[in-house]
Each structure stands twice: as C-alpha cells, then as structure tokens.
Coordinates of C-alpha atoms in Angstrom, one line a residue:
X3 CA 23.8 -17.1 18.7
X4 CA 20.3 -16.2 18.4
X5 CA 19.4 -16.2 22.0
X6 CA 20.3 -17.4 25.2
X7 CA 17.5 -16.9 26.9
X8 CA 15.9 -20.4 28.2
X9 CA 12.4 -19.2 28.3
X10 CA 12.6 -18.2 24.0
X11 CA 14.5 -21.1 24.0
X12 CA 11.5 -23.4 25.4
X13 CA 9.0 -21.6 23.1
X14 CA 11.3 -22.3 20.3
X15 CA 11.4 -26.3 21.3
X16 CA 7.5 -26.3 22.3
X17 CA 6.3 -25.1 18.8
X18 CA 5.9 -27.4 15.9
X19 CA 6.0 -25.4 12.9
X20 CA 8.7 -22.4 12.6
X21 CA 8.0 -19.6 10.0
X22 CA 10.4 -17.2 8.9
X23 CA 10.0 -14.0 7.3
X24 CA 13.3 -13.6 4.9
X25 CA 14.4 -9.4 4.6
X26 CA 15.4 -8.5 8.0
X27 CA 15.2 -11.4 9.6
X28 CA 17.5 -14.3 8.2
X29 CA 19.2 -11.9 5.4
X30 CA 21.1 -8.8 6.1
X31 CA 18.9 -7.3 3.4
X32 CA 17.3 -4.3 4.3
X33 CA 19.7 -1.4 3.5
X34 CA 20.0 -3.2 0.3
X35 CA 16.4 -2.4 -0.6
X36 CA 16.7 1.0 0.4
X37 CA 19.4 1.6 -2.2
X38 CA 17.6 0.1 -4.5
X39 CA 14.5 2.0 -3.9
X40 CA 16.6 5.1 -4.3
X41 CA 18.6 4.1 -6.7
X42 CA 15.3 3.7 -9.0
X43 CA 14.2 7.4 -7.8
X44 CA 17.3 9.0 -8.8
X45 CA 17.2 7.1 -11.9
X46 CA 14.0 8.8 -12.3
X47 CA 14.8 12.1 -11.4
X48 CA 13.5 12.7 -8.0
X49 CA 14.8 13.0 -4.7
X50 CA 15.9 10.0 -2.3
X51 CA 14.0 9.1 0.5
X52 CA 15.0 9.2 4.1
X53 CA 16.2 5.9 5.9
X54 CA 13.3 6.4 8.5
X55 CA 11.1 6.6 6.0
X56 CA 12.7 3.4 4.1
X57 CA 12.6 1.7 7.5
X58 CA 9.2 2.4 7.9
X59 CA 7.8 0.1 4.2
X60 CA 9.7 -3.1 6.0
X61 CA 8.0 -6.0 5.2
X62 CA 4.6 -4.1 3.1
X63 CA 4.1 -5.3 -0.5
X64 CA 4.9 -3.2 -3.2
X65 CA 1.1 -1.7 -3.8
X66 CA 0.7 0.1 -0.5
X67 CA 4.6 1.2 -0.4
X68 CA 4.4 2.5 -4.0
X69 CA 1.4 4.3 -3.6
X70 CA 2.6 5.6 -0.3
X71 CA 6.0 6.8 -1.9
X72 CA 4.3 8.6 -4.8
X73 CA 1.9 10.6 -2.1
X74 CA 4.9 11.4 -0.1
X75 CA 6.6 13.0 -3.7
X76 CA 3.3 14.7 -4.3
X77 CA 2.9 16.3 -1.2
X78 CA 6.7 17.1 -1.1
X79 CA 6.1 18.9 -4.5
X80 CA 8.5 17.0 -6.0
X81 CA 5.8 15.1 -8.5
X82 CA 2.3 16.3 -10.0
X83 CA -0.8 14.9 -10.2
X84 CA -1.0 14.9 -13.7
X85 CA 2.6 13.5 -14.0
X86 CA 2.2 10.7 -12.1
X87 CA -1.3 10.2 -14.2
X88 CA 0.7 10.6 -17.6
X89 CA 4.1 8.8 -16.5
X90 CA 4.0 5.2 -17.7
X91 CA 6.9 4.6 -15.7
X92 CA 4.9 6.1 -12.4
X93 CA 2.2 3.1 -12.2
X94 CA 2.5 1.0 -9.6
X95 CA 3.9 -2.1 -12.1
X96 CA 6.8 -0.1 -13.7
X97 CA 8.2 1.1 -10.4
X98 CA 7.6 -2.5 -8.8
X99 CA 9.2 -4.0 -11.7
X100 CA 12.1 -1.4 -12.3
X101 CA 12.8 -1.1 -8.2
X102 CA 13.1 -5.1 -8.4
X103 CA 15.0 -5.8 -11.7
X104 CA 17.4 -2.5 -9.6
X105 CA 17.6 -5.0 -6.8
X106 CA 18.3 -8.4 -8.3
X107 CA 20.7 -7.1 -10.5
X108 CA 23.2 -4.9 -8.2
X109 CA 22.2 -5.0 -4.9
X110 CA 20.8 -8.7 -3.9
X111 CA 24.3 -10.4 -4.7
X112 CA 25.3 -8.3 -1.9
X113 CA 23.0 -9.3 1.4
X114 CA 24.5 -11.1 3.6
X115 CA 23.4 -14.2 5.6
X116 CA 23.3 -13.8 10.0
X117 CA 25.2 -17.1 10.5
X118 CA 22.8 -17.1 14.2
X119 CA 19.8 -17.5 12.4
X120 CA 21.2 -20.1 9.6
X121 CA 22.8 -22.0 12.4
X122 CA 19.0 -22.0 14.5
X123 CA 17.8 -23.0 11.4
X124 CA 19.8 -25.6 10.6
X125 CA 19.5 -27.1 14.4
X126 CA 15.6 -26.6 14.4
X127 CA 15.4 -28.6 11.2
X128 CA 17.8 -31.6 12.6
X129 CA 15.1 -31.9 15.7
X130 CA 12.1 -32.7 13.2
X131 CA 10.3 -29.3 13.2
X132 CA 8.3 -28.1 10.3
X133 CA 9.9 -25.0 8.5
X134 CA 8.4 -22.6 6.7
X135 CA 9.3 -19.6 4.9
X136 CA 7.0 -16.5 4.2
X137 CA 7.9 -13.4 2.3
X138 CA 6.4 -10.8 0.9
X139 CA 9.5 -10.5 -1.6
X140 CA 8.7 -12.5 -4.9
X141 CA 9.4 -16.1 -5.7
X142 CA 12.7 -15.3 -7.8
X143 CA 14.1 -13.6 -5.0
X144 CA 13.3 -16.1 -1.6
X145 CA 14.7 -18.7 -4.5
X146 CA 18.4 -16.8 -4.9
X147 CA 18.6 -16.2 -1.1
X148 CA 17.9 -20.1 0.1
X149 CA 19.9 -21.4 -2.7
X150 CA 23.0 -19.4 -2.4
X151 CA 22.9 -19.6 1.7
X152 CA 22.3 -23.4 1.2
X153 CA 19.4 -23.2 3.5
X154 CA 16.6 -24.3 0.9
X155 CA 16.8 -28.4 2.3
X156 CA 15.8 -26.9 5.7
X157 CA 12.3 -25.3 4.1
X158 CA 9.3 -27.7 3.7
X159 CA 7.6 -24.5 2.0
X160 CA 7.6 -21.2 0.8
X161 CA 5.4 -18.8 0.4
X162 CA 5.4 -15.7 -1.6
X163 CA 3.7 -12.1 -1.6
X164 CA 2.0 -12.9 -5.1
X165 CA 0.8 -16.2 -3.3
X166 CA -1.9 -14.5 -1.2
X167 CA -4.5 -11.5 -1.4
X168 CA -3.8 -9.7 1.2
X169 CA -0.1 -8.7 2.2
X170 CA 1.4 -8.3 5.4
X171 CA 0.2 -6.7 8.5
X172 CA -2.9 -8.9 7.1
X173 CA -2.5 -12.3 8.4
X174 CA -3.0 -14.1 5.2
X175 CA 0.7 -15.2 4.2
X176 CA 1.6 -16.6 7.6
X177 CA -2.2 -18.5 7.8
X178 CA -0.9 -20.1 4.3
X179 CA 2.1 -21.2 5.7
X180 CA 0.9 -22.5 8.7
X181 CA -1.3 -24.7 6.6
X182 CA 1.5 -25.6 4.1
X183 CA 2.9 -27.1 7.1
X184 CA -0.3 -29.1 7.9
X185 CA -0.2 -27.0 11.3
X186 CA -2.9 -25.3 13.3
X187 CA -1.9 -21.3 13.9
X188 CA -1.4 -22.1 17.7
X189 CA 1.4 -24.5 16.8
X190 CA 3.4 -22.0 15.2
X191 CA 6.0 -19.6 15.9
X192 CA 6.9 -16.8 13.3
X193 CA 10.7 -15.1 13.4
X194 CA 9.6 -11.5 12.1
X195 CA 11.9 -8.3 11.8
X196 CA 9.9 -5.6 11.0
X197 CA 6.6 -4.2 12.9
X198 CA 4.4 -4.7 9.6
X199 CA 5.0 -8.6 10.0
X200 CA 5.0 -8.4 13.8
X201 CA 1.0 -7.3 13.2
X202 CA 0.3 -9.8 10.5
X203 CA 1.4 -12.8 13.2
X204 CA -0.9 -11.4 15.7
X205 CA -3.7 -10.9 13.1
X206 CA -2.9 -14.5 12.7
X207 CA -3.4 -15.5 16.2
X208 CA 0.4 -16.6 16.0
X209 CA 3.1 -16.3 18.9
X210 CA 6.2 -14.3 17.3
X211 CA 9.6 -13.5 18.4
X212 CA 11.1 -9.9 17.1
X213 CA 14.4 -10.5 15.2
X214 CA 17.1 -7.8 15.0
X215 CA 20.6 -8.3 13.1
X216 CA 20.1 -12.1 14.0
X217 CA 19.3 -11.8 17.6
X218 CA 16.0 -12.2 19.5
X219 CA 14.6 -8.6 20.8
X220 CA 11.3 -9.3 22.2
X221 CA 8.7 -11.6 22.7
X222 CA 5.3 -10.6 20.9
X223 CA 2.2 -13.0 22.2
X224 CA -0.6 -13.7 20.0

C-alpha cells in the first residue's frame, strides 16, 4: 500500500488533478538507467560512474546530465578537451541517442511495476480524479511502460521532456500538465521520486508527496 497515513490520504482525496512522474516513482526503473548509462560508457571506453553519482541525474533531462557526465570524465582525466570536441559520438545527441536506444533495447523490458502505486492509481481514477503523467523520459518510452503495465486508460495526458523548454527542477512540465488537465496548480498534487522533480513541483507552486519504492516518504508543501 502506498500509505496509511490518513492525513496523505486526505490530501490525496482533496486534490483534483494527480500527476505522476514515471522513473522512480510508479516504475522500478532507476537502476535500469544506470546500467544503461554505464553500459554506453563502457561501450565507449571509459570508466563507469558511481551509483551516487547515477542517483544524483534522477529525473534531469539528458542536456544538463550529459554535459555534467562529460565534465566529470574531463576533470577525472579520463577524457580530453579536444576529444570530446572531435568525438562525434561525444555530442550531447549521440550519447542521448546511444544511452536510450542501450535502454529500450536491453534494460527497459526489465523495470518493474510497484503494484502500490498501480493499485492508487487505479483507485484514484475509479473516484473521478484527473490523472496526469509527466516525464522527462521521451514519448516512446512513457508509451512502453503504460501500455505493458495496462495503466494507460487511467491517464487523461502525458507529457514528455521534448514537450516543454525547460526540464525538470524548472516547473515547466508539471505547469503543462496541470493545464492538460484543465486544472489550476493549487488543485494539484504531484507523486515525485527524485529531488530534481521534488523542486520543479515547488517551482510550480504544486503540493507533492516524495515516493520511494512505491511508498510515501514525506510530504513536500508548495
């Protein structure tokens, strides 16, 4: 179960529109990335990245993680300047595009569903609330995961990371959803995993409750 707690549970039942992020937070999906992201490193040559690290890019878009990831091989010695100038496959396309071809091919098949957030999400649906589903993973991917957990009926929307300007911890992907739901921010409530998205709610001026293998961790006010 998601939560017991009767105070979540009223903010659950007082809001309107529900948004969920998808990696983290209704998808065991996480680790998966991480293998992916390292899997595309060793492919080319250099060395893994920590877990901690990994842990850390939860929920950014793939510009500001790429470019981080490259600084951190720079300043680790493992990469060049001038290699990552002269590397077609170093830009910030090819390694978005080879991390999430990596991804979809061997490692998404194998995330995992938390049966406490399907089943919240199945019950919040059945009482008439307005669901929503924002992620900054691309469109091919939020389609894979609602279609094969049988969830995608529950979901008036979904928005995408290539759907707004700004990524998450900017607020821009949860204002669109909000709005796809015909909702003012205040009647909101956003399910989030990682701190990136736990920002981008706030910047939103949207209440959201911290998610955590499927269970409810903490409360974050807007």
């Amino acid at each position: 179960m998601f939560t017991t707690d009767p105070k979540v549970l009223a903010r659950i039942a007082a809001a309107q529109g529900l948004i969920f992020d998808m990696d983290g937070t209704i998808i065991d999906s996480e680790g998966n990335h991480h293998k992916a992201t390292n899997h595309m490193l060793k492919d080319l040559g250099l060395p893994p990245l920590t877990t901690e690290v990994l842990e850390s890019y939860a929920g950014l878009p793939d510009k500001p993680m790429f470019s981080d990831i490259l600084a951190r091989l720079q300043a680790a010695g493992a990469l060049t300047q001038e290699q990552i100038a002269s590397d077609p496959r170093l830009t910030i396309e090819a390694l978005s595009h080879t991390k999430r071809q990596i991804y979809e091919e061997i490692y998404m098949p194998q995330d995992v569903l938390y049966a406490s957030m399907a089943e919240l999400i199945r019950d919040c649906a059945a009482q008439g609330k307005r669901l929503a589903l924002a992620t900054s993973s691309p469109r091919t991917q939020a389609d894979f995961i609602l279609r094969t957990s049988k969830l995608q009926p529950y979901f008036a929307s979904v928005i995408t990371g290539d759907m707004v300007e700004h990524g998450k911890p900017a607020p821009d992907i949860f204002l669109l959803a909000a709005q796809s739901l015909n909702l003012k921010p205040e009647d909101c409530l956003v399910f989030e995993d990682g701190q990136h998205g736990l920002n981008a709610a706030k910047a939103a001026h949207i209440d959201a409750l911290h998610c955590l293998n499927g269970e409810f961790q903490a409360f974050y006010p807007a």
